[in-house]
Amino acid sequence: MPQNFGTVVVGMGIMGSASLWRLSQQGIGVLGLDSGAPINLLGSSHGGSRIFRQAYWEGGYLPILKRADKGWRQLQALTDRRLLNFTGGLFIGPVQSGVVPKSAATAKAGGVAHRQMTARQVAEDFPAFNLLSNREAVFEEGAYTIAGDDVRLEMLNQAVLNGAQLRYGCRLEKIERVAGRLSLQLSDGQTIEADRVVLATGASLAGPLIPDLADIVRPSSVPIYWFNYKHRQEQHFTDFPAFLYELHDGRLLYGTPQIDRSEPGIKIGFHNHQQSELDLANQRLPVNKAFTDEMAECVASLFPRLLAQPYASKKCIYTMSPDESFLMGESKEVPGVYYVSACSGHGFKFAPEIGDYMARAVQGEPFAEMAPMFAVERFDKGAR
Ligand SMILES: Cc1cc2nc3c(=O)[nH]c(=O)nc-3n(C[C@H](O)[C@H](O)[C@H](O)COP(=O)(O)OP(=O)(O)OC[C@H]3O[C@@H](n4cnc5c(N)ncnc54)[C@H](O)[C@@H]3O)c2cc1C
């Protein structure tokens, strides 16, 4: 007779870890499974840093961001390790178009503390940034840089302390409804049962486990680079906040300062550029030279204090939805399976709140009331 675990969360990236934490906080017995190891280089959530910002140029997310901010602070209060680094966030772009006016509009409407800055003011306060002609900026004082791996591991710590179980190196191969229960076939040959499953499998949401998202989710490979300072003085994030830097042709760079010694230097990537179709067999290969050269050219002109050649680079995964927003819901094909993510390269910062949605969903609260904007039905033909 297969063991019944009640609730199982599959995928221990940031969305699954946050779901596990939130479920365990509510006293729900839960098992977390992942096919990889706790630091999984073939997921989207590994690495030392992620940006949290509320002056959100993408629009429409502020209420969720405010609750996510509370969630991050709640997690921070549970440990002495520093999880949140108050670096501020500097968002730069062409005058009166794109990221800067949209970020400022969100901040103004939502009461997010911010400062609009001219190129000259940026040169005085943040000399590590070179503003090309016709650029302006918004500085969000309260933005911060999240210690990426550490927050995820802390969520898992807390979940285990609350009674959750964890299994790594164990892949969910098939899930089906049998006699009113969910039957999960695992790669170690075992079959377990559950009443509810949270599927937080990142790029694998495009795969065959549930068909609901197969034609909607598009996993892509995207490179990320690390840069050293030209002068080797000890750097601090007061002169290098987290940032977005929009170029005139729409390419958008993002970056984070060094927040701990394990990941030295400045991390920079393109948010909306240099993406290619995901082929897992290629993920460990070096980033191609044309991409690296393009990034080095940008760094040479935008960041005068950095060496233009990255000292390291690697490929990461974005799981994109057609409108670059998120996907959450209950599978129509396999009821009792709740899927989450397609976080389109900007979902990490929302994780404590998304985990809370998943915990409420498995207890019967309808997504249509909690998070209607993330319903997959928005891509139905009639809805477009
Ligand atoms: C380089 C980079 C920088 C980013 N920067 C930011 C940022 O600054 N701010 C921000 O908000 N967001 C950022 N993002 C986006 C954010 O990191 C992702 O949206 C988020 O990590 C997605 O997490 P996930 O849990 O959905 O997926 P993943 O992290 O990919 O987790 C999925 C997990 O499921 C497991 N799995 C898959 N299939 C199975 C199976 N069948 N059985 C068992 N386990 C399975 C995998 O092993 C994996 O561990 C960034 C993303 C990248 C790649």
CSV table of C-alpha atoms and ligand atoms in Angstrom, one decimal:
chain,number,residue,atom,x,y,z
A,1,MET,CA,0.0,0.0,0.0
A,2,PRO,CA,1.6,3.3,-1.1
A,3,GLN,CA,2.4,5.8,1.7
A,4,ASN,CA,0.0,8.8,1.7
A,5,PHE,CA,1.7,12.1,2.4
A,6,GLY,CA,-1.4,14.4,2.4
A,7,THR,CA,0.3,17.3,0.7
A,8,VAL,CA,3.4,17.0,-1.5
A,9,VAL,CA,5.4,19.9,-3.0
A,10,VAL,CA,7.4,19.0,-6.1
A,11,GLY,CA,10.4,21.2,-7.0
A,12,MET,CA,12.4,22.9,-4.3
A,13,GLY,CA,13.4,26.0,-6.2
A,14,ILE,CA,12.2,29.3,-4.5
A,15,MET,CA,8.5,28.8,-5.4
A,16,GLY,CA,8.4,25.2,-4.0
A,17,SER,CA,10.5,26.1,-0.9
A,18,ALA,CA,8.2,29.1,-0.2
A,19,SER,CA,5.2,26.9,-0.6
A,20,LEU,CA,6.7,24.3,1.8
A,21,TRP,CA,7.5,26.9,4.4
A,22,ARG,CA,4.0,28.5,4.2
A,23,LEU,CA,2.2,25.1,4.4
A,24,SER,CA,4.4,24.0,7.3
A,25,GLN,CA,3.7,27.3,9.1
A,26,GLN,CA,0.0,26.5,9.0
A,27,GLY,CA,0.6,23.1,10.6
A,28,ILE,CA,0.0,21.1,7.4
A,29,GLY,CA,2.2,18.0,7.2
A,30,VAL,CA,4.0,18.2,3.9
A,31,LEU,CA,6.7,16.4,1.9
A,32,GLY,CA,9.1,18.4,-0.4
A,33,LEU,CA,10.7,16.6,-3.4
A,34,ASP,CA,13.3,17.6,-5.8
A,35,SER,CA,15.1,15.7,-8.6
A,36,GLY,CA,18.3,17.7,-8.0
A,37,ALA,CA,20.4,18.7,-5.0
A,38,PRO,CA,19.7,21.6,-2.5
A,39,ILE,CA,21.9,23.9,-4.7
A,40,ASN,CA,20.6,23.0,-8.1
A,41,LEU,CA,22.6,24.5,-10.9
A,42,LEU,CA,20.0,23.4,-13.5
A,43,GLY,CA,17.1,25.4,-11.9
A,44,SER,CA,16.4,29.1,-11.9
A,45,SER,CA,16.7,29.9,-8.2
A,46,HIS,CA,20.4,29.2,-7.4
A,47,GLY,CA,22.9,32.0,-6.9
A,48,GLY,CA,23.9,34.6,-4.3
A,49,SER,CA,21.6,37.5,-5.1
A,50,ARG,CA,18.2,38.6,-6.3
A,51,ILE,CA,16.7,42.2,-6.5
A,52,PHE,CA,13.6,43.2,-4.5
A,53,ARG,CA,12.0,46.5,-5.6
A,54,GLN,CA,8.6,48.0,-5.3
A,55,ALA,CA,8.9,51.0,-7.8
A,56,TYR,CA,7.8,48.3,-10.3
A,57,TRP,CA,7.9,49.5,-13.9
A,58,GLU,CA,6.0,46.4,-14.9
A,59,GLY,CA,2.9,47.8,-13.2
A,60,GLY,CA,0.0,46.1,-11.4
A,61,TYR,CA,2.1,44.1,-8.8
A,62,LEU,CA,2.4,46.6,-6.0
A,63,PRO,CA,-0.1,45.2,-3.5
A,64,ILE,CA,1.5,41.7,-3.9
A,65,LEU,CA,5.0,43.3,-3.5
A,66,LYS,CA,4.0,45.0,-0.3
A,67,ARG,CA,2.9,41.6,1.2
A,68,ALA,CA,6.0,39.9,-0.2
A,69,ASP,CA,8.1,42.5,1.5
A,70,LYS,CA,6.4,41.6,4.9
A,71,GLY,CA,7.1,38.0,4.1
A,72,TRP,CA,10.8,38.5,3.5
A,73,ARG,CA,11.1,40.5,6.8
A,74,GLN,CA,9.2,37.8,8.6
A,75,LEU,CA,11.8,35.2,7.3
A,76,GLN,CA,14.6,37.5,8.3
A,77,ALA,CA,13.3,37.8,11.8
A,78,LEU,CA,13.6,34.0,12.2
A,79,THR,CA,17.4,33.9,11.7
A,80,ASP,CA,20.6,35.8,12.7
A,81,ARG,CA,22.1,35.3,9.3
A,82,ARG,CA,21.7,38.4,7.0
A,83,LEU,CA,19.2,37.6,4.3
A,84,LEU,CA,18.2,41.1,3.2
A,85,ASN,CA,20.8,43.7,2.2
A,86,PHE,CA,19.5,47.2,2.1
A,87,THR,CA,21.4,48.3,-1.0
A,88,GLY,CA,18.7,50.5,-2.5
A,89,GLY,CA,17.8,50.3,-6.2
A,90,LEU,CA,18.8,52.6,-9.0
A,91,PHE,CA,16.7,52.5,-12.2
A,92,ILE,CA,18.2,54.3,-15.2
A,93,GLY,CA,16.7,54.8,-18.7
A,94,PRO,CA,16.0,57.2,-21.5
A,95,VAL,CA,14.4,60.5,-20.5
A,96,GLN,CA,10.6,60.3,-20.3
A,97,SER,CA,10.2,56.8,-21.8
A,98,GLY,CA,10.3,53.2,-20.6
A,99,VAL,CA,11.5,52.0,-17.2
A,100,VAL,CA,12.1,55.3,-15.4
A,101,PRO,CA,8.8,57.1,-15.8
A,102,LYS,CA,6.9,53.8,-15.2
A,103,SER,CA,8.9,53.1,-12.0
A,104,ALA,CA,8.3,56.6,-10.8
A,105,ALA,CA,4.6,56.4,-11.6
A,106,THR,CA,4.2,53.2,-9.6
A,107,ALA,CA,6.2,54.7,-6.7
A,108,LYS,CA,4.2,57.9,-6.6
A,109,ALA,CA,0.8,56.1,-6.8
A,110,GLY,CA,1.8,53.5,-4.2
A,111,GLY,CA,3.6,55.7,-1.7
A,112,VAL,CA,7.0,54.0,-2.3
A,113,ALA,CA,9.9,56.3,-1.1
A,114,HIS,CA,11.9,57.3,-4.2
A,115,ARG,CA,14.0,60.1,-5.6
A,116,GLN,CA,13.9,61.1,-9.3
A,117,MET,CA,17.5,62.0,-10.4
A,118,THR,CA,19.1,63.8,-13.3
A,119,ALA,CA,22.2,62.5,-15.0
A,120,ARG,CA,24.3,65.1,-13.0
A,121,GLN,CA,22.8,64.0,-9.6
A,122,VAL,CA,23.6,60.3,-10.5
A,123,ALA,CA,27.1,61.3,-11.4
A,124,GLU,CA,27.5,62.9,-7.9
A,125,ASP,CA,25.9,60.2,-5.8
A,126,PHE,CA,26.7,57.1,-7.8
A,127,PRO,CA,29.9,57.7,-9.7
A,128,ALA,CA,30.2,54.0,-10.5
A,129,PHE,CA,27.5,54.5,-13.2
A,130,ASN,CA,28.0,56.4,-16.4
A,131,LEU,CA,24.8,58.0,-17.7
A,132,LEU,CA,24.9,58.3,-21.5
A,133,SER,CA,23.1,61.3,-23.0
A,134,ASN,CA,19.4,61.8,-22.5
A,135,ARG,CA,19.2,59.5,-19.5
A,136,GLU,CA,17.5,60.0,-16.1
A,137,ALA,CA,17.1,57.8,-13.1
A,138,VAL,CA,14.9,56.9,-10.1
A,139,PHE,CA,16.4,55.8,-6.8
A,140,GLU,CA,14.3,53.6,-4.6
A,141,GLU,CA,15.9,53.8,-1.1
A,142,GLY,CA,13.9,50.8,0.3
A,143,ALA,CA,14.9,48.4,-2.5
A,144,TYR,CA,17.1,45.6,-1.4
A,145,THR,CA,19.3,42.7,-2.5
A,146,ILE,CA,18.1,39.3,-1.3
A,147,ALA,CA,20.7,36.6,-0.5
A,148,GLY,CA,19.3,34.1,-3.0
A,149,ASP,CA,20.5,30.7,-1.9
A,150,ASP,CA,20.4,31.7,1.8
A,151,VAL,CA,16.7,32.7,1.8
A,152,ARG,CA,15.7,29.5,0.0
A,153,LEU,CA,17.7,27.4,2.4
A,154,GLU,CA,16.3,29.3,5.4
A,155,MET,CA,12.7,28.6,4.1
A,156,LEU,CA,13.7,24.9,4.0
A,157,ASN,CA,15.2,25.1,7.6
A,158,GLN,CA,12.0,26.6,8.9
A,159,ALA,CA,9.8,24.1,7.1
A,160,VAL,CA,11.8,21.2,8.6
A,161,LEU,CA,11.6,22.8,12.0
A,162,ASN,CA,7.8,23.0,11.5
A,163,GLY,CA,7.7,19.2,10.7
A,164,ALA,CA,8.1,19.1,6.9
A,165,GLN,CA,10.0,16.3,5.3
A,166,LEU,CA,12.4,16.6,2.4
A,167,ARG,CA,13.7,14.2,-0.3
A,168,TYR,CA,16.3,15.2,-2.9
A,169,GLY,CA,17.6,13.3,-5.9
A,170,CYS,CA,14.1,12.0,-6.5
A,171,ARG,CA,12.2,12.9,-9.7
A,172,LEU,CA,8.5,12.8,-10.1
A,173,GLU,CA,8.0,10.8,-13.3
A,174,LYS,CA,4.2,10.6,-13.5
A,175,ILE,CA,1.2,11.8,-11.7
A,176,GLU,CA,-2.4,10.6,-12.0
A,177,ARG,CA,-5.6,10.4,-10.2
A,178,VAL,CA,-6.4,6.8,-9.0
A,179,ALA,CA,-9.5,6.0,-6.8
A,180,GLY,CA,-9.9,9.6,-5.7
A,181,ARG,CA,-6.2,10.1,-4.7
A,182,LEU,CA,-3.1,11.3,-6.5
A,183,SER,CA,-0.6,8.7,-7.3
A,184,LEU,CA,3.0,9.9,-7.8
A,185,GLN,CA,5.5,7.6,-9.5
A,186,LEU,CA,9.0,8.5,-8.5
A,187,SER,CA,12.4,7.9,-10.3
A,188,ASP,CA,13.5,5.6,-7.4
A,189,GLY,CA,10.8,3.2,-8.4
A,190,GLN,CA,8.5,4.1,-5.4
A,191,THR,CA,4.9,5.2,-5.8
A,192,ILE,CA,3.5,7.5,-3.1
A,193,GLU,CA,0.1,9.0,-2.7
A,194,ALA,CA,-1.1,12.4,-1.9
A,195,ASP,CA,-4.4,14.3,-1.6
A,196,ARG,CA,-2.9,17.5,-3.0
A,197,VAL,CA,0.2,18.3,-4.9
A,198,VAL,CA,1.9,21.7,-5.5
A,199,LEU,CA,3.9,21.5,-8.7
A,200,ALA,CA,6.7,24.0,-8.7
A,201,THR,CA,8.9,22.5,-11.2
A,202,GLY,CA,10.1,25.6,-13.0
A,203,ALA,CA,11.0,25.0,-16.6
A,204,SER,CA,9.6,21.5,-16.4
A,205,LEU,CA,6.1,22.9,-16.2
A,206,ALA,CA,6.3,22.9,-20.0
A,207,GLY,CA,6.8,19.1,-19.8
A,208,PRO,CA,4.4,16.1,-19.7
A,209,LEU,CA,3.5,15.9,-16.0
A,210,ILE,CA,0.4,18.0,-16.5
A,211,PRO,CA,-0.7,19.1,-20.0
A,212,ASP,CA,-2.3,22.4,-18.8
A,213,LEU,CA,0.8,24.6,-19.5
A,214,ALA,CA,2.5,22.7,-22.3
A,215,ASP,CA,1.8,25.2,-25.1
A,216,ILE,CA,2.1,28.3,-22.9
A,217,VAL,CA,5.3,28.0,-21.0
A,218,ARG,CA,8.6,28.7,-22.9
A,219,PRO,CA,11.8,27.9,-21.0
A,220,SER,CA,14.8,29.8,-22.2
A,221,SER,CA,18.5,29.9,-21.5
A,222,VAL,CA,20.0,33.2,-20.4
A,223,PRO,CA,23.6,34.1,-19.5
A,224,ILE,CA,24.7,36.0,-16.4
A,225,TYR,CA,28.1,37.6,-15.9
A,226,TRP,CA,30.3,38.7,-12.9
A,227,PHE,CA,32.7,41.7,-13.1
A,228,ASN,CA,35.6,42.9,-10.9
A,229,TYR,CA,36.4,46.4,-10.0
A,230,LYS,CA,39.5,47.9,-11.8
A,231,HIS,CA,40.9,48.9,-8.4
A,232,ARG,CA,40.9,46.2,-5.8
A,233,GLN,CA,39.7,48.3,-2.8
A,234,GLU,CA,37.0,46.7,-0.6
A,235,GLN,CA,33.7,47.5,-2.3
A,236,HIS,CA,30.5,48.3,-0.5
A,237,PHE,CA,27.0,48.5,-1.9
A,238,THR,CA,26.5,52.1,-0.9
A,239,ASP,CA,28.3,53.1,-4.1
A,240,PHE,CA,26.8,50.3,-6.2
A,241,PRO,CA,23.1,49.7,-5.5
A,242,ALA,CA,21.1,47.0,-7.2
A,243,PHE,CA,20.1,48.4,-10.6
A,244,LEU,CA,18.2,48.3,-13.9
A,245,TYR,CA,19.8,50.1,-16.8
A,246,GLU,CA,17.6,50.5,-20.0
A,247,LEU,CA,19.4,51.2,-23.2
A,248,HIS,CA,18.0,53.4,-26.1
A,249,ASP,CA,17.1,50.3,-28.1
A,250,GLY,CA,15.1,48.8,-25.3
A,251,ARG,CA,17.7,46.2,-24.0
A,252,LEU,CA,17.4,46.1,-20.3
A,253,LEU,CA,20.4,45.3,-18.0
A,254,TYR,CA,20.0,44.4,-14.4
A,255,GLY,CA,22.6,43.9,-11.7
A,256,THR,CA,23.4,43.3,-8.1
A,257,PRO,CA,26.3,44.4,-5.9
A,258,GLN,CA,28.5,42.0,-3.9
A,259,ILE,CA,26.6,41.1,-0.8
A,260,ASP,CA,28.9,38.4,0.5
A,261,ARG,CA,32.4,37.0,-0.2
A,262,SER,CA,31.2,33.8,-1.8
A,263,GLU,CA,30.1,35.7,-4.9
A,264,PRO,CA,32.6,38.5,-5.4
A,265,GLY,CA,32.1,41.5,-7.7
A,266,ILE,CA,29.1,42.8,-9.6
A,267,LYS,CA,26.6,40.5,-11.2
A,268,ILE,CA,25.1,41.8,-14.5
A,269,GLY,CA,22.8,40.3,-17.1
A,270,PHE,CA,20.4,41.3,-19.8
A,271,HIS,CA,16.8,40.8,-18.7
A,272,ASN,CA,15.1,40.9,-22.1
A,273,HIS,CA,17.9,40.0,-24.4
A,274,GLN,CA,20.5,37.1,-25.1
A,275,GLN,CA,17.7,34.5,-24.5
A,276,SER,CA,17.8,31.3,-26.5
A,277,GLU,CA,15.7,28.2,-26.5
A,278,LEU,CA,16.6,26.0,-23.6
A,279,ASP,CA,18.6,22.8,-24.3
A,280,LEU,CA,19.6,21.3,-21.0
A,281,ALA,CA,22.5,19.5,-22.6
A,282,ASN,CA,24.1,22.9,-23.4
A,283,GLN,CA,23.5,24.6,-20.1
A,284,ARG,CA,26.9,23.7,-18.6
A,285,LEU,CA,28.8,24.8,-21.8
A,286,PRO,CA,30.5,28.2,-21.8
A,287,VAL,CA,28.5,31.3,-22.7
A,288,ASN,CA,29.1,32.0,-26.4
A,289,LYS,CA,31.7,34.6,-27.2
A,290,ALA,CA,29.4,37.0,-29.2
A,291,PHE,CA,27.2,37.3,-26.1
A,292,THR,CA,30.2,37.9,-23.8
A,293,ASP,CA,31.6,40.5,-26.2
A,294,GLU,CA,28.3,42.3,-26.4
A,295,MET,CA,28.1,42.4,-22.6
A,296,ALA,CA,31.7,43.6,-22.3
A,297,GLU,CA,31.0,46.5,-24.7
A,298,CYS,CA,28.1,47.6,-22.6
A,299,VAL,CA,30.0,47.4,-19.3
A,300,ALA,CA,32.9,49.4,-20.8
A,301,SER,CA,30.6,52.3,-21.7
A,302,LEU,CA,28.2,52.2,-18.7
A,303,PHE,CA,30.3,51.2,-15.7
A,304,PRO,CA,33.7,53.1,-15.7
A,305,ARG,CA,34.9,51.4,-12.4
A,306,LEU,CA,34.5,47.9,-13.7
A,307,LEU,CA,36.9,45.7,-15.8
A,308,ALA,CA,34.9,45.2,-19.0
A,309,GLN,CA,35.7,41.5,-19.3
A,310,PRO,CA,33.7,39.4,-17.0
A,311,TYR,CA,35.8,37.2,-14.7
A,312,ALA,CA,33.0,34.5,-14.7
A,313,SER,CA,29.8,33.7,-16.6
A,314,LYS,CA,27.2,31.0,-16.7
A,315,LYS,CA,23.8,30.1,-18.1
A,316,CYS,CA,20.6,30.3,-16.1
A,317,ILE,CA,17.0,29.5,-17.0
A,318,TYR,CA,14.0,31.8,-17.4
A,319,THR,CA,10.6,30.2,-17.7
A,320,MET,CA,8.6,32.6,-19.8
A,321,SER,CA,4.9,33.1,-20.2
A,322,PRO,CA,3.5,35.0,-23.2
A,323,ASP,CA,2.8,38.2,-21.2
A,324,GLU,CA,5.9,37.7,-19.0
A,325,SER,CA,3.7,37.4,-15.9
A,326,PHE,CA,3.1,34.4,-13.6
A,327,LEU,CA,0.9,31.3,-13.8
A,328,MET,CA,-0.9,29.8,-10.9
A,329,GLY,CA,-3.9,27.5,-10.8
A,330,GLU,CA,-5.3,24.0,-10.3
A,331,SER,CA,-4.8,21.6,-13.1
A,332,LYS,CA,-8.0,20.9,-15.1
A,333,GLU,CA,-6.6,17.6,-16.3
A,334,VAL,CA,-5.4,16.3,-12.9
A,335,PRO,CA,-7.6,18.0,-10.2
A,336,GLY,CA,-5.8,18.4,-6.9
A,337,VAL,CA,-2.6,19.4,-8.6
A,338,TYR,CA,-1.8,23.1,-8.1
A,339,TYR,CA,0.9,24.5,-10.4
A,340,VAL,CA,2.9,27.7,-9.8
A,341,SER,CA,5.5,29.8,-11.6
A,342,ALA,CA,6.5,30.6,-15.2
A,343,CYS,CA,8.0,33.5,-13.3
A,344,SER,CA,9.4,35.0,-16.5
A,345,GLY,CA,12.7,36.1,-15.0
A,346,HIS,CA,11.2,38.4,-12.2
A,347,GLY,CA,9.4,36.1,-9.8
A,348,PHE,CA,11.9,35.5,-7.0
A,349,LYS,CA,11.0,38.7,-5.1
A,350,PHE,CA,7.3,37.6,-4.8
A,351,ALA,CA,8.1,34.1,-3.4
A,352,PRO,CA,6.8,34.5,0.3
A,353,GLU,CA,3.5,35.8,-1.0
A,354,ILE,CA,3.3,33.2,-3.8
A,355,GLY,CA,4.0,30.5,-1.2
A,356,ASP,CA,1.2,31.8,0.8
A,357,TYR,CA,-1.2,31.6,-2.2
A,358,MET,CA,-0.3,28.0,-2.7
A,359,ALA,CA,-0.8,27.1,1.0
A,360,ARG,CA,-4.2,28.8,0.9
A,361,ALA,CA,-5.1,27.1,-2.4
A,362,VAL,CA,-4.5,23.6,-1.2
A,363,GLN,CA,-6.8,24.4,1.7
A,364,GLY,CA,-9.6,25.2,-0.7
A,365,GLU,CA,-9.3,29.0,-1.3
A,366,PRO,CA,-10.1,29.7,-5.0
A,367,PHE,CA,-7.3,31.2,-7.1
A,368,ALA,CA,-10.0,33.3,-8.8
A,369,GLU,CA,-10.3,35.3,-5.5
A,370,MET,CA,-6.7,35.3,-4.4
A,371,ALA,CA,-4.8,35.9,-7.7
A,372,PRO,CA,-7.0,36.2,-10.7
A,373,MET,CA,-4.4,38.1,-12.7
A,374,PHE,CA,-2.2,34.9,-12.8
A,375,ALA,CA,-4.9,32.6,-14.2
A,376,VAL,CA,-4.0,30.6,-17.3
A,377,GLU,CA,-7.4,31.4,-18.8
A,378,ARG,CA,-6.1,34.8,-19.7
A,379,PHE,CA,-4.4,33.1,-22.7
A,380,ASP,CA,-7.6,31.4,-23.9
A,381,LYS,CA,-8.4,32.5,-27.5
A,382,GLY,CA,-11.6,34.4,-26.5
A,383,ALA,CA,-9.8,36.2,-23.7
A,384,ARG,CA,-7.1,37.7,-25.9
B,1,LIG,C1,20.0,34.8,-13.6
B,1,LIG,C2,18.7,35.1,-13.0
B,1,LIG,C3,18.5,36.3,-12.3
B,1,LIG,C4,17.2,36.6,-11.8
B,1,LIG,N1,17.1,37.7,-11.0
B,1,LIG,C5,15.9,38.0,-10.4
B,1,LIG,C6,15.8,39.1,-9.5
B,1,LIG,O1,16.7,39.9,-9.4
B,1,LIG,N2,14.6,39.3,-8.9
B,1,LIG,C7,13.5,38.5,-9.1
B,1,LIG,O2,12.5,38.7,-8.5
B,1,LIG,N3,13.6,37.4,-9.9
B,1,LIG,C8,14.8,37.1,-10.6
B,1,LIG,N4,14.9,36.0,-11.4
B,1,LIG,C9,13.8,35.1,-11.5
B,1,LIG,C10,13.6,34.1,-10.4
B,1,LIG,O3,14.9,33.6,-10.0
B,1,LIG,C11,12.8,32.9,-10.9
B,1,LIG,O4,11.6,33.3,-11.4
B,1,LIG,C12,12.6,31.8,-9.9
B,1,LIG,O5,13.9,31.4,-9.3
B,1,LIG,C13,11.9,30.6,-10.4
B,1,LIG,O6,11.8,29.7,-9.4
B,1,LIG,P1,11.0,28.3,-9.5
B,1,LIG,O7,11.0,27.7,-8.1
B,1,LIG,O8,9.7,28.5,-10.2
B,1,LIG,O9,11.9,27.4,-10.5
B,1,LIG,P2,13.3,26.6,-10.2
B,1,LIG,O10,14.2,27.4,-9.4
B,1,LIG,O11,13.8,26.2,-11.6
B,1,LIG,O12,12.9,25.3,-9.4
B,1,LIG,C14,12.3,24.2,-10.0
B,1,LIG,C15,12.8,22.9,-9.3
B,1,LIG,O13,12.0,21.8,-9.7
B,1,LIG,C16,12.8,20.7,-9.8
B,1,LIG,N5,12.2,19.7,-10.7
B,1,LIG,C17,11.8,19.9,-12.0
B,1,LIG,N6,11.2,18.9,-12.4
B,1,LIG,C18,11.1,18.0,-11.4
B,1,LIG,C19,10.5,16.7,-11.3
B,1,LIG,N7,9.8,16.1,-12.3
B,1,LIG,N8,10.5,16.1,-10.1
B,1,LIG,C20,11.2,16.7,-9.0
B,1,LIG,N9,11.7,17.9,-9.1
B,1,LIG,C21,11.7,18.5,-10.3
B,1,LIG,C22,14.1,21.2,-10.3
B,1,LIG,O14,15.2,20.3,-9.9
B,1,LIG,C23,14.2,22.6,-9.6
B,1,LIG,O15,15.0,22.5,-8.4
B,1,LIG,C24,16.1,35.7,-11.9
B,1,LIG,C25,16.3,34.5,-12.7
B,1,LIG,C26,17.6,34.2,-13.2
B,1,LIG,C27,17.7,32.9,-13.9
